[in-house]
GROMACS .gro file of C-alpha atoms in nm:
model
  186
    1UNK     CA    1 -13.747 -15.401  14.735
    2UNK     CA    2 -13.703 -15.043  14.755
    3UNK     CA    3 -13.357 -15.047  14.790
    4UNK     CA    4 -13.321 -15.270  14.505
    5UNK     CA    5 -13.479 -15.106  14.246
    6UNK     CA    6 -13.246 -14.765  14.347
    7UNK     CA    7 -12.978 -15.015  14.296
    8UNK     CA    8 -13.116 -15.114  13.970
    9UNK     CA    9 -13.130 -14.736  13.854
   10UNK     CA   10 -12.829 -14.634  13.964
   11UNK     CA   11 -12.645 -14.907  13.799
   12UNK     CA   12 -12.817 -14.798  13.486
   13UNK     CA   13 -12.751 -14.423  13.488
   14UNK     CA   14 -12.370 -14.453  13.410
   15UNK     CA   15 -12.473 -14.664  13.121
   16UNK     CA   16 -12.664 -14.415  12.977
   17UNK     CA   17 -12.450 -14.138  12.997
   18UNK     CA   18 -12.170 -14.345  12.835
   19UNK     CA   19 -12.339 -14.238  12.475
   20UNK     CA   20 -12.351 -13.926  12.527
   21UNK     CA   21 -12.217 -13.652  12.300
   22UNK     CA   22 -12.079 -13.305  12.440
   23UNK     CA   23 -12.075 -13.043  12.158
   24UNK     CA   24 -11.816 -12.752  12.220
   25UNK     CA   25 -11.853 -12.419  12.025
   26UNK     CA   26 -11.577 -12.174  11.980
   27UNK     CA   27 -11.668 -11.800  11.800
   28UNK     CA   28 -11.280 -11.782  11.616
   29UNK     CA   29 -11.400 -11.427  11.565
   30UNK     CA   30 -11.373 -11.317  11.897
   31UNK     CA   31 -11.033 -11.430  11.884
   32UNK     CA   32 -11.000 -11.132  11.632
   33UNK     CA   33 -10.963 -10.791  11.726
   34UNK     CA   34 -11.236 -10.591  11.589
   35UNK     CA   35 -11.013 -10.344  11.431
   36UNK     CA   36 -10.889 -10.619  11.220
   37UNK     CA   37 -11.207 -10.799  11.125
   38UNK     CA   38 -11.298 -10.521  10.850
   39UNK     CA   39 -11.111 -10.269  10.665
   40UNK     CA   40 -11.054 -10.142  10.282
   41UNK     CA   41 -10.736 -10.232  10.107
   42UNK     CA   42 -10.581 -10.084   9.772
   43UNK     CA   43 -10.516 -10.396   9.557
   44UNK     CA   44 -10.144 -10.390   9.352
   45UNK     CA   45 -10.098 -10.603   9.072
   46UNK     CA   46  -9.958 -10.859   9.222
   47UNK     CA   47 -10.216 -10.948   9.485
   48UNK     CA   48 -10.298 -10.873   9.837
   49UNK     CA   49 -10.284 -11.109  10.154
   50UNK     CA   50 -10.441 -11.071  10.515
   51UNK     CA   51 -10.368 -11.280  10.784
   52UNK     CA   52 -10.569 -11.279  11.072
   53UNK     CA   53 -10.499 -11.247  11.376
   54UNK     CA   54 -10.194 -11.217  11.257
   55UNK     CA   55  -9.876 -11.478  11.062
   56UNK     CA   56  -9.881 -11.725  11.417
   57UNK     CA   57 -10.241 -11.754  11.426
   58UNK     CA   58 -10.446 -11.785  11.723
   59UNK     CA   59 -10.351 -12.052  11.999
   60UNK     CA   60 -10.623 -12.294  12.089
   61UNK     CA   61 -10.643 -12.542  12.381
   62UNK     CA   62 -10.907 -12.759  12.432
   63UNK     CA   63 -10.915 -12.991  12.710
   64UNK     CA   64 -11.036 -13.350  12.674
   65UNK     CA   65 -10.993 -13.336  12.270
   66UNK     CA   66 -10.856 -13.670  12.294
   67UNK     CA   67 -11.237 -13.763  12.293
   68UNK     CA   68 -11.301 -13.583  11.953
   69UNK     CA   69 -11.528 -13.696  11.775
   70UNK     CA   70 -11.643 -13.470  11.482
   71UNK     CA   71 -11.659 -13.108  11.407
   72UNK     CA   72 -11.695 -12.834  11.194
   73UNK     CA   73 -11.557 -12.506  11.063
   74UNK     CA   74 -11.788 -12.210  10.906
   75UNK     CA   75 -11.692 -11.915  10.804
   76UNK     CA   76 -11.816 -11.597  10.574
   77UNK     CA   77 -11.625 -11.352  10.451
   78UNK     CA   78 -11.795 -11.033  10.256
   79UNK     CA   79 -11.620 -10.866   9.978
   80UNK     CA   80 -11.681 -10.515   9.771
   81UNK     CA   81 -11.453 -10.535   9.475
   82UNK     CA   82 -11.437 -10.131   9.411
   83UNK     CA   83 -11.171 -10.202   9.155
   84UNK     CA   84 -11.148 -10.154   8.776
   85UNK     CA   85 -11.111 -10.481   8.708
   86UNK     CA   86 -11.221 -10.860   8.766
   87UNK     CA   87 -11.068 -10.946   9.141
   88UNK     CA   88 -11.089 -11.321   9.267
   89UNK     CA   89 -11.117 -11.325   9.633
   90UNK     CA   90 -11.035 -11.623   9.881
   91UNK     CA   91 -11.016 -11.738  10.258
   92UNK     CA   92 -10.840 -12.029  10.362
   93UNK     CA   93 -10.779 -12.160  10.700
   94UNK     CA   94 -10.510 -12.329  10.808
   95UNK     CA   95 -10.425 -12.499  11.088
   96UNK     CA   96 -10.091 -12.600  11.298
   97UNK     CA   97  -9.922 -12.724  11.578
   98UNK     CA   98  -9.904 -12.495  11.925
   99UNK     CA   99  -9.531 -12.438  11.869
  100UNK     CA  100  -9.571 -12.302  11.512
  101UNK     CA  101  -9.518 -11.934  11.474
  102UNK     CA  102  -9.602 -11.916  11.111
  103UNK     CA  103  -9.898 -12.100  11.039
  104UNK     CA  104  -9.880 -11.960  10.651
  105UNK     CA  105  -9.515 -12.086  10.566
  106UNK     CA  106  -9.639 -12.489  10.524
  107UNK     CA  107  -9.393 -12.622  10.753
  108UNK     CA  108  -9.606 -12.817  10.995
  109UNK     CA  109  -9.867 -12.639  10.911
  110UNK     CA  110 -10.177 -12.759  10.686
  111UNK     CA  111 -10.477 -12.571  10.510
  112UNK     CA  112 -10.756 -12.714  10.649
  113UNK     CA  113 -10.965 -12.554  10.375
  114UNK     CA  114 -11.061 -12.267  10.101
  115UNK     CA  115 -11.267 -12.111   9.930
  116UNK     CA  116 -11.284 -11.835   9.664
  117UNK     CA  117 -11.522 -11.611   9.454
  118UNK     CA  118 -11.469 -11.406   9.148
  119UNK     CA  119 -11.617 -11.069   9.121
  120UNK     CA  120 -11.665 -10.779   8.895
  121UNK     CA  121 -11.614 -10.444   8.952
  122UNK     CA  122 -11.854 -10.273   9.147
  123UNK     CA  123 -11.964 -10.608   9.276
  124UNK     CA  124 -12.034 -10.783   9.653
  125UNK     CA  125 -12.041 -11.103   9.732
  126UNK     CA  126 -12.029 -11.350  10.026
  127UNK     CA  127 -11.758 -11.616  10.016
  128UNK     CA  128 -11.911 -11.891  10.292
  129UNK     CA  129 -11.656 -12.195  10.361
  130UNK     CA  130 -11.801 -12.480  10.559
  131UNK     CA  131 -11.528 -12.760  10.630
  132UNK     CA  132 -11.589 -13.089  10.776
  133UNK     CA  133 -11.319 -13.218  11.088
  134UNK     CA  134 -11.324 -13.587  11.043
  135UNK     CA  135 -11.091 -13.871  10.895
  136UNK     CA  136 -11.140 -13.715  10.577
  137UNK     CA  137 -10.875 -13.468  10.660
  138UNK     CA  138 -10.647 -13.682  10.858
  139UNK     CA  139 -10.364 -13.397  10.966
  140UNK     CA  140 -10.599 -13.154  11.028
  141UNK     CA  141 -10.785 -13.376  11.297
  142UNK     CA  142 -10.455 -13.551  11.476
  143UNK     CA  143 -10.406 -13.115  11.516
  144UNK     CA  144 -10.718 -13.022  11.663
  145UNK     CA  145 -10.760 -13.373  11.877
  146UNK     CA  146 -10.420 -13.283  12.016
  147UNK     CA  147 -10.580 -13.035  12.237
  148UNK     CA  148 -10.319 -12.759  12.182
  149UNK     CA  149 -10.300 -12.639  11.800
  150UNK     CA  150 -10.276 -12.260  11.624
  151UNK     CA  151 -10.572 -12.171  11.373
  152UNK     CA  152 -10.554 -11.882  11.125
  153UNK     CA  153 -10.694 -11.700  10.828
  154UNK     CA  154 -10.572 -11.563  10.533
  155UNK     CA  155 -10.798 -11.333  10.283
  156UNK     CA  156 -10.617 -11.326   9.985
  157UNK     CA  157 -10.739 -11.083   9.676
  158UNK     CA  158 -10.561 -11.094   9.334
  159UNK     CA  159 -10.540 -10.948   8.993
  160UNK     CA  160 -10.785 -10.609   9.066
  161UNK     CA  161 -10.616 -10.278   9.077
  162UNK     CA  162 -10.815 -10.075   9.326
  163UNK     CA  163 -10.979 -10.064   9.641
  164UNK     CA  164 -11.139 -10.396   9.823
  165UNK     CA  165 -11.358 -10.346  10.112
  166UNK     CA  166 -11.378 -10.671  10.352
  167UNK     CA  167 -11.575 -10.762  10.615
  168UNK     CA  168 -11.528 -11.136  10.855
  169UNK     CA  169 -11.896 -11.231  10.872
  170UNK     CA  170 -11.879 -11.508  11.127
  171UNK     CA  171 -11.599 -11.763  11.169
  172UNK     CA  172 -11.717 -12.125  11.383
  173UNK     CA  173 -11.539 -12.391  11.544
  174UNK     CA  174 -11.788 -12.675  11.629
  175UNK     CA  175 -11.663 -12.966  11.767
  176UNK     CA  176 -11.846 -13.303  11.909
  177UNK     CA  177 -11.684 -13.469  12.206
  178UNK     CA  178 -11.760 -13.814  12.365
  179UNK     CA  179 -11.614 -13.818  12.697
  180UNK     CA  180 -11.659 -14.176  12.764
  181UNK     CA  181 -11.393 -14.291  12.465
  182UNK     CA  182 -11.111 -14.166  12.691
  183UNK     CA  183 -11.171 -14.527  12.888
  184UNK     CA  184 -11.002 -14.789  12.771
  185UNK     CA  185 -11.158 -15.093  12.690
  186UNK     CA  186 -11.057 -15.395  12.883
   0.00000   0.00000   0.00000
């Protein structure tokens, strides 16, 4: 009887297990040297552009993303518009394929996202961006559920003519896994 109701368990436990969720947390911002993740920039008339870590972005490989679920980026960018004038500042992130070497130039690469603030002189504000990684955004998650994909930023600032301070507040990659969808059903 003993022996049956171990059976019973154990037949039970893989069952179980079959719902459950993994979530997988990357901190982007580590990806960026520190060096880079602040600084001060004089603003021309034209407009300014950062990209971080740099025009190829930074390569990501996640095993087992073929069992992607959902996910999430955040982000939160601080800017101190020291200029004379009104500035509008932005981050976007965009996303590409491993191969793709500039993830800013819209050939096989997609923005995943961005947002943008406008600020006075003398002023400081946080621009937050909080992106969803579902269906919604169909090339963005056949990218990431690939398993091998680039991810980048680029802080933009335009009109102004002065100095721009910047600071990367936090930049998240959350994604929710479910193992158990990599077995095909019969």
């Amino acid at each position: 009887m003993r022996i049956l109701k171990l059976l019973a368990l154990a037949a039970l436990l893989p069952a179980c297990s079959g719902h459950t969720v993994y979530r997988f947390e990357v901190d982007l911002l580590s990806f960026i040297p520190e060096n880079q993740r602040a600084g001060s920039l004089t603003v021309p008339p034209g407009g300014i552009q950062v990209l971080l870590p740099g025009q190829g972005g930074q390569p990501v490989s996640l095993p087992g993303a073929k069992a992607l679920l959902d996910g999430r980026m955040q982000g939160a960018l601080e800017v101190v518009n020291n200029t004379a004038l009104p500035l509008t500042a932005s981050l976007e992130v965009r996303v590409g394929p491993a191969g793709d070497q500039n993830l800013f130039d819209g050939d096989q690469d997609v923005r995943w996202g961005i947002a943008q603030a406008d600020l006075n002189p003398n002023e400081t504000r946080v621009i937050a961006l909080d992106l969803p990684l579902d269906s919604s955004a169909p090339a963005v998650y056949t990218l990431v559920k690939s398993g091998d994909f680039r991810i980048g930023l680029r802080i933009g600032f335009s009109t102004g003519a002065g100095s721009v301070r910047y600071a990367l507040q936090r930049e998240d990659l959350t994604l929710r896994l479910k193992p158990f969808n990599l077995i095909p059903n019969p």
